[in-house]
Coordinates of C-alpha atoms in Angstrom, one line a residue:
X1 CA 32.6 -4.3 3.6
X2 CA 31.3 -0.8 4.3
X3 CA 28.1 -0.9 6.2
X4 CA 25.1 1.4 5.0
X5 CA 21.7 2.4 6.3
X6 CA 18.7 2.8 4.3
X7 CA 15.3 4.0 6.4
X8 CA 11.6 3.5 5.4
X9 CA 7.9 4.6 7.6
X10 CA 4.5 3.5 7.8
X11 CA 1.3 4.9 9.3
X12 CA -1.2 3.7 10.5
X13 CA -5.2 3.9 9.8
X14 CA -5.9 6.6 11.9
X15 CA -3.2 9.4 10.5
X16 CA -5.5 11.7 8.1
X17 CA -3.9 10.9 5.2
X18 CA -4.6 7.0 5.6
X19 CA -8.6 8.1 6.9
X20 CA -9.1 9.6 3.3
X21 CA -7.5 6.3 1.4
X22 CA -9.4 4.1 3.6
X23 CA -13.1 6.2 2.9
X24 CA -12.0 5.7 -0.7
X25 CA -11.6 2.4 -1.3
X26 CA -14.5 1.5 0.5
X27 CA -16.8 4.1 -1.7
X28 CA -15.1 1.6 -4.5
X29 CA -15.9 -1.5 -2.4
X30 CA -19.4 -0.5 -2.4
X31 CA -19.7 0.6 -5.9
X32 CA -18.1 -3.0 -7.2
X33 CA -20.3 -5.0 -4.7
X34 CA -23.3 -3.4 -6.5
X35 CA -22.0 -2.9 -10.1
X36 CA -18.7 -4.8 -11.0
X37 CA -18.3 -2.7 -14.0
X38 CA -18.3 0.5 -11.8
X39 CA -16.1 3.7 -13.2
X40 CA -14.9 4.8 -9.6
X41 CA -12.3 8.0 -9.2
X42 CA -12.8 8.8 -5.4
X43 CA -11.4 11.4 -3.8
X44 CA -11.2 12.1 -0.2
X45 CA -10.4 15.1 2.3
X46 CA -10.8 15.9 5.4
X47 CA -10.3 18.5 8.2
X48 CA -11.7 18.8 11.4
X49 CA -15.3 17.8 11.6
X50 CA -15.5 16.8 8.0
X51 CA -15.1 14.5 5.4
X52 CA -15.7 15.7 1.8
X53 CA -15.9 13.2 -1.2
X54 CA -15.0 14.4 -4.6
X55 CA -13.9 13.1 -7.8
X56 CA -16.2 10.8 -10.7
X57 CA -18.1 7.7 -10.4
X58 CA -20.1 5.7 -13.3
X59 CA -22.1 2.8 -11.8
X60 CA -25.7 1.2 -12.2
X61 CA -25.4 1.0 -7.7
X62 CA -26.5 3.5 -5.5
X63 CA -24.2 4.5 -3.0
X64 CA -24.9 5.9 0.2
X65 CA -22.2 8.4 0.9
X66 CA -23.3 9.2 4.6
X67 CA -23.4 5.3 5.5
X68 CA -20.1 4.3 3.7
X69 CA -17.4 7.0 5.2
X70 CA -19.3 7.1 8.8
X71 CA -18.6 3.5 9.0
X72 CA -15.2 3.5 7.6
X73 CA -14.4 5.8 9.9
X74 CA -15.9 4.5 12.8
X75 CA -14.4 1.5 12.2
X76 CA -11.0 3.5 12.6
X77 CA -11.5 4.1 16.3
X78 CA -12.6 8.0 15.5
X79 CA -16.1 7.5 17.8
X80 CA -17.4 9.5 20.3
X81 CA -15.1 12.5 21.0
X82 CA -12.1 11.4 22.8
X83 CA -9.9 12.5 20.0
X84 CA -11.5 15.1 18.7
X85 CA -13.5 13.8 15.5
X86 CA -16.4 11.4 15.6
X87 CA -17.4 9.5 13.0
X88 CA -21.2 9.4 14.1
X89 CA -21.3 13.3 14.0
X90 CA -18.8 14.7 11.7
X91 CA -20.3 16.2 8.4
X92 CA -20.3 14.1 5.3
X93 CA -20.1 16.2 1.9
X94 CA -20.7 15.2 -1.5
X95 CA -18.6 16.3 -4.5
X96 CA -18.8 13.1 -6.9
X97 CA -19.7 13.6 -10.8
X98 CA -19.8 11.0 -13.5
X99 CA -16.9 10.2 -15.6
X100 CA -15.8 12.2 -18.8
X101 CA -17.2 10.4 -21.8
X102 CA -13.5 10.7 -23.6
X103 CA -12.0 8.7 -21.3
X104 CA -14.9 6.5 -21.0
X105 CA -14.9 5.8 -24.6
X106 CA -10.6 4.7 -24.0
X107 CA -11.6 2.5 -21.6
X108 CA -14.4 0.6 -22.4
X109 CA -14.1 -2.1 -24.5
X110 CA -15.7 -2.1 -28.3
X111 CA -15.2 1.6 -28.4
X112 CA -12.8 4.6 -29.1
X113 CA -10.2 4.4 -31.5
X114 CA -8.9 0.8 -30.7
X115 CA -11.3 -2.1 -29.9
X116 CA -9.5 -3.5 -26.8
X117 CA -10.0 -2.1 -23.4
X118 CA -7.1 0.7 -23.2
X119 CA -5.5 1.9 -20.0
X120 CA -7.5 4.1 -18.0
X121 CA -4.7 6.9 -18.4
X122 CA -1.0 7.4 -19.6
X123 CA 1.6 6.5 -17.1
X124 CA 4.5 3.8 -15.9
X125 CA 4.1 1.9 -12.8
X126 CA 6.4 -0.2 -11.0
X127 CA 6.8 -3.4 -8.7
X128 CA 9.2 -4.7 -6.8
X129 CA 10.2 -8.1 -4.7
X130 CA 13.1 -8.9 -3.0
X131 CA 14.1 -12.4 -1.1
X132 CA 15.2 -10.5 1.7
X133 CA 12.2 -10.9 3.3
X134 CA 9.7 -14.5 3.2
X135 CA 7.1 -12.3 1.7
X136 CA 9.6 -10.7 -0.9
X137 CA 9.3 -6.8 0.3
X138 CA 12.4 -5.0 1.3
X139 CA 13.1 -5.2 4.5
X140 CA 13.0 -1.8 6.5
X141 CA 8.8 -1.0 4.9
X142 CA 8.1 -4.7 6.0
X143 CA 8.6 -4.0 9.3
X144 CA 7.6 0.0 9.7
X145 CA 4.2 -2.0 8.3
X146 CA 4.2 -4.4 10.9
X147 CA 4.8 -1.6 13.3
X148 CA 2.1 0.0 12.7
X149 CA 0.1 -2.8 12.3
X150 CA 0.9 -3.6 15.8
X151 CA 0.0 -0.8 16.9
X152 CA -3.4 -0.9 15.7
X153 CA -4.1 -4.4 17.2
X154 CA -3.0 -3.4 20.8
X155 CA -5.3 -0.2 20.6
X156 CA -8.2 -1.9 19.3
X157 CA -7.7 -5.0 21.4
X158 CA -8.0 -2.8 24.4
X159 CA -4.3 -3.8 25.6
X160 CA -3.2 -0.1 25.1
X161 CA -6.3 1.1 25.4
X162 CA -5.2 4.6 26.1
X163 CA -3.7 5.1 22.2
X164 CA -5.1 6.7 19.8
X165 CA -6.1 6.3 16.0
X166 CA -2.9 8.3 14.8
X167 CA 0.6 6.9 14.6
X168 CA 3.6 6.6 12.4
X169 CA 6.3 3.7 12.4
X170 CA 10.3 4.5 10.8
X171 CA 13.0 1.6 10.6
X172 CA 16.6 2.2 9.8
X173 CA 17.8 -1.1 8.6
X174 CA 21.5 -1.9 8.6
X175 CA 23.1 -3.2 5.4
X176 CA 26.3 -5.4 5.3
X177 CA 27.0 -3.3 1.8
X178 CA 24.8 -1.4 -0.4
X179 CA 21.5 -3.2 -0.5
X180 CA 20.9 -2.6 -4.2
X181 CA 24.2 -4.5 -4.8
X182 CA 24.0 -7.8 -2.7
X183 CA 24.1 -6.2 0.6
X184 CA 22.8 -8.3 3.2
X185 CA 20.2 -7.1 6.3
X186 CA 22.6 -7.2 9.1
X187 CA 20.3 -5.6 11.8
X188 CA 18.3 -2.8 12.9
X189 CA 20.3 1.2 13.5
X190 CA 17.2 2.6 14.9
X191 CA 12.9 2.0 15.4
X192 CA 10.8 5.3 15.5
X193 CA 7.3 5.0 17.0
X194 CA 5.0 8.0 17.3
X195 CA 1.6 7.3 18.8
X196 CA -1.7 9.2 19.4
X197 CA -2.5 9.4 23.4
X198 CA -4.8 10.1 25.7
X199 CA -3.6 13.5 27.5
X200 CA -3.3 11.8 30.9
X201 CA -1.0 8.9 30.3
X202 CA 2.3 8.6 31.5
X203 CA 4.6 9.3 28.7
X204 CA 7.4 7.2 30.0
X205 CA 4.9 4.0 30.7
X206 CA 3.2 4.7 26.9
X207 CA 7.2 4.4 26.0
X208 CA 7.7 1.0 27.8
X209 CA 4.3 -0.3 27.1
X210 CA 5.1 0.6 23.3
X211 CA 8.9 -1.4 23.6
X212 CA 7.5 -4.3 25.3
X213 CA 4.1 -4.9 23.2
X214 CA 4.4 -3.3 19.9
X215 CA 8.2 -3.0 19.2
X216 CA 9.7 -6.0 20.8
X217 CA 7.3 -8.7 19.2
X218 CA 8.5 -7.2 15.7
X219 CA 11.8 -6.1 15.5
X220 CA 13.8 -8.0 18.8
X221 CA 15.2 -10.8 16.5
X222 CA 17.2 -7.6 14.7
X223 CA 18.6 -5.4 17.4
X224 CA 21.9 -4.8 17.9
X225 CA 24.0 -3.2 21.2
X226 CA 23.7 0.2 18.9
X227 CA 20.1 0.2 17.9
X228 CA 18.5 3.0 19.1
X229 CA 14.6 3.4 19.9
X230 CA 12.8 6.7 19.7
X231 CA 9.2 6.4 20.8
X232 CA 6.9 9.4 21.2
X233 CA 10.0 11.9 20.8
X234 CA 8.2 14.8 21.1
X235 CA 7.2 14.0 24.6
X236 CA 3.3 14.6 23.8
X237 CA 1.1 13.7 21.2
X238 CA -2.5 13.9 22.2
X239 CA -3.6 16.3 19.1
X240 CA -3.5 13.8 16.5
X241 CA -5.8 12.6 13.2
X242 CA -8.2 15.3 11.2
X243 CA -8.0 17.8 14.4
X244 CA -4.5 18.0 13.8
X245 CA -3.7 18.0 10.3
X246 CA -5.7 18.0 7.3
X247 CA -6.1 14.3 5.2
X248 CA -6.1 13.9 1.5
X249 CA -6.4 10.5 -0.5
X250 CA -3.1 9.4 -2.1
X251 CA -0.5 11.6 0.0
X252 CA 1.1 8.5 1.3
X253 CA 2.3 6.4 -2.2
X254 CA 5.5 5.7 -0.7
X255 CA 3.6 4.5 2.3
X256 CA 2.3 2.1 0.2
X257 CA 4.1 0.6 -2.2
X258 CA 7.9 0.1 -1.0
X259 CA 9.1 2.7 1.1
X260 CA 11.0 4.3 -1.2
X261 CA 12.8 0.8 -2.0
X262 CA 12.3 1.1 -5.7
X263 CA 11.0 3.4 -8.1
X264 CA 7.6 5.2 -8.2
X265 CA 5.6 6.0 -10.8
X266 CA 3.6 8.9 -9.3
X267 CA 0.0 7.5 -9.4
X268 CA -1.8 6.9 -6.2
X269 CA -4.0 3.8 -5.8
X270 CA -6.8 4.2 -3.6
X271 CA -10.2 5.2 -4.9
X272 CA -9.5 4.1 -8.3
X273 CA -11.4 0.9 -10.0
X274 CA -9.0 -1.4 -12.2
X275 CA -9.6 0.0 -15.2
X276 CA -7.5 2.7 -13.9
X277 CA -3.6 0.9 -14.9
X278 CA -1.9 3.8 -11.5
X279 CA -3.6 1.0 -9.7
X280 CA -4.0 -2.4 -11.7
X281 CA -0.8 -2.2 -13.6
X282 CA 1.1 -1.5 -10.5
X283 CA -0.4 -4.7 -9.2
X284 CA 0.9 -6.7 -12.2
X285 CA 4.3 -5.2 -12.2
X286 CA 4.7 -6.6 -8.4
X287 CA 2.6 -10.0 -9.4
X288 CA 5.4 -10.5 -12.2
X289 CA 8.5 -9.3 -10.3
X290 CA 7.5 -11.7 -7.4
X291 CA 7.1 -14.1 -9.0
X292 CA 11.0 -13.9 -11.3
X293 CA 12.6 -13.6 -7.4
X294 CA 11.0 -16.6 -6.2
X295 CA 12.2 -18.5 -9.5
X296 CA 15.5 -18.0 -8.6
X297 CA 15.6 -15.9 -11.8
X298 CA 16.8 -13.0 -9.7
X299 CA 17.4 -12.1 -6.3
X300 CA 15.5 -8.1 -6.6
X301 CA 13.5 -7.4 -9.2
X302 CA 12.0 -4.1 -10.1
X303 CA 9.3 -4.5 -13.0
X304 CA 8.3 -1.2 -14.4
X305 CA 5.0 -1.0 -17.3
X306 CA 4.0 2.1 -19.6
X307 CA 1.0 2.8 -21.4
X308 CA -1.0 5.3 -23.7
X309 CA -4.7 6.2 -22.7
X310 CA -6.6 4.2 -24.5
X311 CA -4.4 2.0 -25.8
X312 CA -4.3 -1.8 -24.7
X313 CA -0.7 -3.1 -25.0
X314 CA 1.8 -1.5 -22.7
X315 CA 4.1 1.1 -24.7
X316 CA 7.2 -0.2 -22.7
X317 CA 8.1 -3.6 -20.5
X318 CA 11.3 -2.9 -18.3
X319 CA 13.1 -5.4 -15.8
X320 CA 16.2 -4.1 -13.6
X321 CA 17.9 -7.0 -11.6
X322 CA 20.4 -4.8 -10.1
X323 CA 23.0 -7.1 -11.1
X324 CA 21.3 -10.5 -9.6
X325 CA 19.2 -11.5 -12.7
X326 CA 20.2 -15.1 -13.9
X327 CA 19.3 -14.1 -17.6
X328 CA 20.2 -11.1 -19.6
X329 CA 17.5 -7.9 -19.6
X330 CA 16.1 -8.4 -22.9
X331 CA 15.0 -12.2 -21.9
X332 CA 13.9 -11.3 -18.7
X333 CA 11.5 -8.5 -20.4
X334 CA 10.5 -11.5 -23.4
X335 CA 9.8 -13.6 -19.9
X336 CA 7.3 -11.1 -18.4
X337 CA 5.6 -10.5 -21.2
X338 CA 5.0 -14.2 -22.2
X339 CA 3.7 -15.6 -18.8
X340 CA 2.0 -12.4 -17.1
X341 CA -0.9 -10.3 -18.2
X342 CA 0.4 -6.7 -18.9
X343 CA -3.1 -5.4 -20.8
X344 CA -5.8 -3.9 -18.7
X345 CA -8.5 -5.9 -19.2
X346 CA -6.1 -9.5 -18.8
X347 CA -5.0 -7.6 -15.3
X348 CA -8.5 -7.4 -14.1
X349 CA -9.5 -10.7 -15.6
X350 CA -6.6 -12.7 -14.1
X351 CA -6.2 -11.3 -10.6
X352 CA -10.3 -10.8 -10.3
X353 CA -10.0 -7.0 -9.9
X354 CA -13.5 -6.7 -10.5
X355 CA -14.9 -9.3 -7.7
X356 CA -12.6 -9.3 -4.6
X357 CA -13.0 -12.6 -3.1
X358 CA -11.9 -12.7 0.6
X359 CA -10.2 -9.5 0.4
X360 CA -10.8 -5.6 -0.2
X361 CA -10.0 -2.9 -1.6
X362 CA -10.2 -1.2 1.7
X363 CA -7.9 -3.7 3.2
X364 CA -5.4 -2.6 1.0
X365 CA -5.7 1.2 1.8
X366 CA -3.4 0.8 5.0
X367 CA -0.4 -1.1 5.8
X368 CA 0.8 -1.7 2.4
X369 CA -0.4 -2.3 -0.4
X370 CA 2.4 -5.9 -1.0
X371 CA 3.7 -7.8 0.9
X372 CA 0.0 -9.4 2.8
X373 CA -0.9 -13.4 1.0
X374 CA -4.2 -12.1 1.2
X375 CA -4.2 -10.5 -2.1
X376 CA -4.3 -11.9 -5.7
X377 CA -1.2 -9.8 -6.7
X378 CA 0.9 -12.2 -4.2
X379 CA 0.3 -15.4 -5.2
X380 CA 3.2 -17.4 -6.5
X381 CA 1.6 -19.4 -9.2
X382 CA 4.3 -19.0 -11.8
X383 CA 6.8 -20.5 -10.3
X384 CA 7.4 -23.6 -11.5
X385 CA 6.8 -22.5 -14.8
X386 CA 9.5 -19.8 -15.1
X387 CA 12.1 -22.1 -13.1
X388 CA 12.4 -24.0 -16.5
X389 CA 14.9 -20.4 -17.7
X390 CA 17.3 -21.1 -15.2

């Protein structure tokens, strides 16, 4: 069988990108924690020196701006100003209005033209699970996330104490056939690490530290004689974060759903508050196609759902098996719709969207948004019930 590669990245909490999704979500967090029925559309930027907030919020809370995103970001590792941009210091803008009344009136339930809470906007969103993997994510974004990941914990832990906030993660997987027709992981063509430093480290100690504490504990179960390892290929990267490139929120959705796995549907997540189905929906579509792999009713599943603004029940249901689904399309879409909630306000109801409870929406805004048991969206509590199909 011909072998093929298929490639997916991560990155980690410090690149600008993820900075601006992680100040987000916790301007959410805090609006939720105050007012559970918080409107929340936050938008984040940033640049060197600054982080500017913009978008709409609706909520009885009051939300201190300054306190929130010095925090988050703090919490990063950007203190002090080894890196260039300090959390304590940088300047905090404020660009947030309230929300337009039309789509207020789609989304809240009682009004607009139909009396069920309607999707916060137009759209489709998908999810995806695979049994490749014990947490049912495709295999090459599992581990770039772990990558990263790792890298974060031997920064903050102090055992690499000379890295910095920035970093990216890439992992070529290699297939035993095509992956989205039965191919099987055979092992790993190549690992890409790229890592914020301090300027006088030893590049070719950061690259064996980085193989022997952050690359080897994920990946060494996978190698093969041919895989390759490119860490810090550039031979320097000490200019890294909001000094280096300008952050915006959302600029990573592949990132963050499947690494380019399945199908996207466009809509970023963070900043947005259930209501808004780019983010909720997306979180049922995995929630349902998680739960038909670990069934047995399929080996991949890709669940993608529509909607109208305003309107409650989903325009569309669509399941693709890729050729592994036990039952024909039409029952698998009849099976989704039965056992999993698909309309906005039965999304926030049944995976408690509202009321986090030992989790975050800032925990989601780096390292994937799937594929962590921490999350309501994961839980296999459907099981049983759909194994009665096969």
């Amino acid at each position: 069988m011909v072998r093929t590669v298929f490639s997916s990245e991560s990155v980690t909490e410090g690149h600008p990108d993820k900075l601006c999704d992680k100040v987000s979500d916790a301007v959410l967090d805090e609006a939720l924690r105050q007012d559970p029925d918080s409107r929340v559309a936050c938008e984040t930027a940033t640049k060197t020196g600054a982080v500017i907030n913009l978008g709409e919020i609706t909520t009885n809370g009051y939300i201190d701006f300054q306190s929130v995103v010095r925090k988050t970001v703090v919490d990063i590792g950007y203190v002090g100003n080894t890196f260039g941009f300090d959390g304590e210091t940088c300047a905090v803008i404020n660009m947030i209005s309230s929300q337009s009344p039309d789509i207020s009136q789609g989304v809240t339930e009682g009004m607009g033209e139909f009396k069920e809470q309607g999707a916060g906007d137009q759209g489709m969103m998908f999810g995806l699970a695979t049994n490749e993997t014990a947490n049912y994510m495709p295999m090459p974004i599992d581990l770039a996330h772990k990558l990263t990941l790792r890298l974060a914990e031997v920064r903050k832990s102090g055992l690499l104490s000379y890295l910095g906030p920035d970093g990216k993660s890439q992992v070529a997987v290699v297939y035993d056939g095509n992956p989205f027709k039965k191919g099987k992981v055979v092992g790993l063509k190549n690992v890409v690490i790229s890592s914020q430093h301090l300027d006088e480290v030893d590049m070719q100690q950061l690259r064996n530290d980085i193989k022997e504490y952050v690359i080897d504990p994920v990946c060494k179960d996978l190698y093969l004689l041919e895989t390759k390892f490119f860490i810090n290929p550039t031979g320097r990267f000490v200019y890294g974060g909001p000094v280096a490139d300008a952050g915006l929120t959302g600029r990573k959705i592949i990132v963050d759903t499947y690494g380019g796995f399945g199908r996207h549907g466009g809509g970023a997540f963070s900043g947005k508050d259930p209501s808004k189905v780019d983010r909720s929906a997306a979180y049922a579509a995995r929630y349902a196609a998680k739960n038909l792999v670990a069934a047995g009713l399929a080996d991949m599943a890709e669940v993608q759902l529509a909607y109208a603004i305003g309107v409650a029940e989903p325009t569309s249901v669509f399941v693709e098996t890729f050729g592994t689904g036990k039952l024909d399309q039409e029952k698998l879409e009849k099976v989704v719709r039965d056992h999993f909630p698909v309309k906005p306000k039965d999304i926030i109801d049944t995976l408690q969207l509202k009321n986090p409870k030992g989790w975050s929406y800032c925990d989601t805004a780096a390292y994937g948004h799937f594929g962590r048991d921490k999350f309501p969206w994961e839980k296999l509590d459907k099981v049983e019930e759909l194994q009665k199909y096969l």
